[in-house]
Tab-separated table of C-alpha atoms in Angstrom:
chain	number	residue	atom	x	y	z
A	1	MET	CA	102.103	100.788	64.726
A	2	THR	CA	100.899	101.308	68.369
A	3	ASP	CA	97.411	100.764	69.010
A	4	ASP	CA	95.975	103.851	70.698
A	5	SER	CA	94.015	102.122	72.928
A	6	SER	CA	97.054	100.839	75.142
A	7	PRO	CA	97.851	102.503	78.054
A	8	TRP	CA	101.366	103.768	78.862
A	9	LEU	CA	103.253	102.129	81.877
A	10	ILE	CA	104.812	103.977	84.450
A	11	VAL	CA	107.133	101.867	86.590
A	12	GLY	CA	109.042	103.794	89.288
A	13	LEU	CA	112.006	101.912	90.485
A	14	GLY	CA	112.832	101.370	93.813
A	15	ASN	CA	113.332	99.434	96.831
A	16	PRO	CA	109.776	98.215	99.086
A	17	GLY	CA	109.316	98.808	102.775
A	18	PRO	CA	109.789	102.029	104.729
A	19	GLU	CA	113.730	101.180	105.640
A	20	TYR	CA	114.212	102.361	102.268
A	21	ALA	CA	111.512	105.037	101.537
A	22	GLY	CA	113.502	108.221	101.659
A	23	ASN	CA	117.211	106.883	100.008
A	24	ARG	CA	117.883	108.235	96.739
A	25	HIS	CA	117.797	104.828	95.192
A	26	ASN	CA	113.966	105.136	95.526
A	27	VAL	CA	113.287	108.438	93.720
A	28	GLY	CA	111.519	106.561	91.266
A	29	PHE	CA	108.599	105.416	93.641
A	30	MET	CA	108.704	109.318	95.042
A	31	VAL	CA	107.722	110.006	91.637
A	32	ALA	CA	105.202	107.405	91.446
A	33	ASP	CA	103.475	108.207	94.704
A	34	LEU	CA	103.363	111.796	93.298
A	35	LEU	CA	102.196	110.982	89.847
A	36	ALA	CA	99.127	108.750	91.990
A	37	GLU	CA	97.897	111.580	93.634
A	38	ARG	CA	97.636	113.949	90.749
A	39	LEU	CA	95.182	110.872	89.403
A	40	GLY	CA	93.645	110.764	92.427
A	41	ALA	CA	93.597	107.306	93.418
A	42	LYS	CA	95.113	104.881	95.811
A	43	PHE	CA	97.946	102.091	95.078
A	44	LYS	CA	96.696	98.667	94.722
A	45	ALA	CA	98.227	95.508	94.863
A	46	HIS	CA	98.294	93.797	91.583
A	47	LYS	CA	99.142	90.195	90.699
A	48	ALA	CA	101.982	90.987	89.237
A	49	ARG	CA	104.294	91.605	92.207
A	50	ALA	CA	103.502	95.639	91.714
A	51	GLN	CA	101.462	97.989	93.339
A	52	VAL	CA	99.296	100.099	90.682
A	53	VAL	CA	97.138	103.052	90.399
A	54	GLU	CA	95.315	103.529	86.865
A	55	GLY	CA	93.983	106.979	85.637
A	56	ARG	CA	94.683	109.339	82.915
A	57	LEU	CA	97.220	111.997	82.795
A	58	GLY	CA	97.063	115.517	80.775
A	59	ALA	CA	93.964	118.075	80.481
A	60	PRO	CA	90.711	116.874	79.855
A	61	GLY	CA	89.821	115.668	76.722
A	62	PRO	CA	91.162	113.722	73.788
A	63	SER	CA	94.896	114.565	74.483
A	64	SER	CA	94.648	113.032	77.743
A	65	ARG	CA	96.589	109.674	78.087
A	66	ARG	CA	95.394	106.456	79.713
A	67	VAL	CA	98.230	105.207	82.222
A	68	VAL	CA	99.237	102.729	84.374
A	69	VAL	CA	101.610	103.733	87.400
A	70	ALA	CA	103.657	101.105	89.130
A	71	LYS	CA	105.972	100.483	92.069
A	72	PRO	CA	107.562	96.837	91.901
A	73	ALA	CA	106.994	95.304	94.631
A	74	SER	CA	110.073	93.102	94.710
A	75	PHE	CA	113.449	94.691	94.924
A	76	MET	CA	115.563	96.631	92.320
A	77	ASN	CA	117.518	94.028	91.200
A	78	LEU	CA	114.159	92.062	90.163
A	79	SER	CA	112.274	94.965	88.985
A	80	GLY	CA	112.593	93.307	85.139
A	81	GLY	CA	109.662	90.756	86.411
A	82	PRO	CA	106.925	92.587	87.317
A	83	THR	CA	107.298	95.338	84.494
A	84	ALA	CA	107.227	92.259	81.935
A	85	ALA	CA	104.129	90.683	83.616
A	86	LEU	CA	102.405	94.402	83.767
A	87	ARG	CA	103.489	94.943	80.211
A	88	ASP	CA	102.133	91.338	78.987
A	89	PHE	CA	98.421	92.113	81.001
A	90	TYR	CA	98.269	95.803	80.523
A	91	LYS	CA	99.435	94.442	76.478
A	92	VAL	CA	101.248	97.853	76.681
A	93	PRO	CA	104.013	98.356	73.588
A	94	VAL	CA	107.431	98.646	74.728
A	95	GLU	CA	107.485	102.234	73.641
A	96	ARG	CA	104.991	103.032	75.558
A	97	ILE	CA	107.327	102.093	79.005
A	98	VAL	CA	108.754	104.413	81.193
A	99	ALA	CA	110.924	103.614	83.918
A	100	VAL	CA	111.564	106.266	86.412
A	101	HIS	CA	114.786	106.060	88.421
A	102	ASP	CA	118.057	107.318	89.986
A	103	GLU	CA	120.825	108.387	88.297
A	104	LEU	CA	124.358	108.654	89.487
A	105	ASP	CA	125.932	110.247	86.258
A	106	ILE	CA	124.063	113.203	86.318
A	107	ASP	CA	124.218	116.355	89.363
A	108	PHE	CA	121.219	116.352	91.799
A	109	GLY	CA	117.971	118.030	91.170
A	110	GLN	CA	118.833	118.056	86.789
A	111	LEU	CA	116.863	115.429	84.717
A	112	ARG	CA	117.529	113.387	80.996
A	113	LEU	CA	114.778	111.700	79.167
A	114	LYS	CA	115.626	108.889	76.551
A	115	LEU	CA	114.461	105.985	74.982
A	116	GLY	CA	116.815	103.114	75.168
A	117	GLY	CA	120.153	102.611	75.649
A	118	GLY	CA	122.574	100.910	78.364
A	119	ASP	CA	122.031	100.520	81.748
A	120	ASN	CA	125.301	102.449	83.611
A	121	GLY	CA	125.374	99.951	86.174
A	122	HIS	CA	121.796	100.620	87.236
A	123	ASN	CA	120.601	97.279	88.379
A	124	GLY	CA	117.008	98.201	88.131
A	125	LEU	CA	117.415	99.143	84.292
A	126	LYS	CA	120.001	95.900	84.039
A	127	SER	CA	116.500	93.788	84.871
A	128	ILE	CA	114.508	95.332	82.910
A	129	THR	CA	116.678	95.001	80.001
A	130	LYS	CA	116.827	91.455	80.961
A	131	ALA	CA	113.545	91.039	80.665
A	132	MET	CA	112.125	93.098	77.616
A	133	GLY	CA	114.854	94.342	75.576
A	134	PRO	CA	116.605	98.010	75.581
A	135	ASP	CA	113.818	99.771	74.423
A	136	TYR	CA	111.937	101.585	76.605
A	137	CYS	CA	111.684	105.132	78.019
A	138	ARG	CA	113.762	106.284	80.688
A	139	VAL	CA	113.484	109.690	82.901
A	140	ARG	CA	116.671	109.688	84.720
A	141	PHE	CA	116.535	111.525	87.633
A	142	GLY	CA	120.180	112.846	88.689
A	143	ILE	CA	121.387	111.827	92.350
A	144	GLY	CA	124.668	112.827	91.649
A	145	ARG	CA	128.202	110.969	92.645
A	146	PRO	CA	129.186	109.657	96.089
A	147	PRO	CA	131.233	112.061	98.062
A	148	GLY	CA	134.800	110.815	98.302
A	149	ARG	CA	135.600	107.282	99.238
A	150	MET	CA	132.051	106.432	99.507
A	151	GLN	CA	130.783	103.176	97.809
A	152	VAL	CA	127.999	104.121	95.083
A	153	ALA	CA	125.866	100.533	97.097
A	154	ASP	CA	126.098	102.616	100.358
A	155	PHE	CA	125.380	106.024	98.804
A	156	VAL	CA	122.348	105.015	96.712
A	157	LEU	CA	120.486	103.501	99.612
A	158	LYS	CA	121.051	106.141	101.890
A	159	ASP	CA	118.763	109.473	102.482
A	160	PHE	CA	119.327	112.436	100.570
A	161	SER	CA	121.228	114.879	102.439
A	162	SER	CA	119.125	117.878	104.111
A	163	THR	CA	120.792	120.276	102.074
A	164	GLU	CA	119.048	118.240	98.950
A	165	ARG	CA	115.763	117.045	100.973
A	166	LYS	CA	114.793	121.110	100.946
A	167	GLU	CA	114.774	120.813	96.800
A	168	LEU	CA	113.772	117.816	96.699
A	169	ALA	CA	109.254	117.891	96.988
A	170	PHE	CA	110.155	120.584	93.814
A	171	GLU	CA	112.667	118.299	91.580
A	172	VAL	CA	110.069	114.964	92.417
A	173	ASP	CA	107.224	117.573	90.938
A	174	ARG	CA	109.245	118.367	88.091
A	175	ALA	CA	110.069	114.840	87.356
A	176	ALA	CA	106.551	113.915	87.461
A	177	ASP	CA	105.537	117.209	84.877
A	178	ALA	CA	108.519	115.503	82.517
A	179	VAL	CA	107.061	112.016	82.644
A	180	GLU	CA	103.262	113.571	82.107
A	181	THR	CA	104.539	115.847	79.200
A	182	LEU	CA	106.678	112.192	77.541
A	183	ILE	CA	103.485	110.842	77.528
A	184	VAL	CA	101.274	113.588	76.469
A	185	ASP	CA	103.217	115.624	74.059
A	186	GLY	CA	106.327	112.976	73.507
A	187	LEU	CA	109.516	112.440	73.973
A	188	GLU	CA	110.994	115.079	71.300
A	189	ARG	CA	109.207	118.052	73.663
A	190	ALA	CA	109.870	116.468	76.962
A	191	GLN	CA	113.416	116.635	75.726
A	192	GLY	CA	113.714	119.966	74.813
A	193	THR	CA	111.691	121.321	78.031
A	194	TYR	CA	113.736	119.104	80.992
A	195	ASN	CA	116.925	117.591	79.485
A	196	SER	CA	118.969	119.919	81.449
């Protein structure tokens, strides 16, 4: 039974620092930044080694939800520590935690929302699952597979292509909408609307 007073914790995954800002691996941070903008608030440093912003998402009134949007200040492969610390600090049940991350097995511009599951080789998810088990929600943002023989690590740490960048703002906006729908209307409704 979930206590309705506890907030949702939305964790955008990425690597800190300006040199990573435009990378495919940082799309979780991009979505978190847009959600913070929608909340009309600025990120502040939190003792849990993360940048956080608090507010409400959804239409004003009883359907709006209290949220904490976070960007871990650790590198991607250490995302679990800050996420678990924020969970404990804000007393968030695991089913109210949403990780927003890049996903290689989905084409660019496609989204998939799900609850639980494996990490599919994603170091950020691996770290979070190790810290608190797999039963959190994921908003998977498709980045597609590397071209030719490019290594996955090189691909995710490269910026989006110029073609992708033309669509990126729209896709990030759609991913932020998907997070909002998940929180306000539930996973099933959000999957029906956004899983492409």
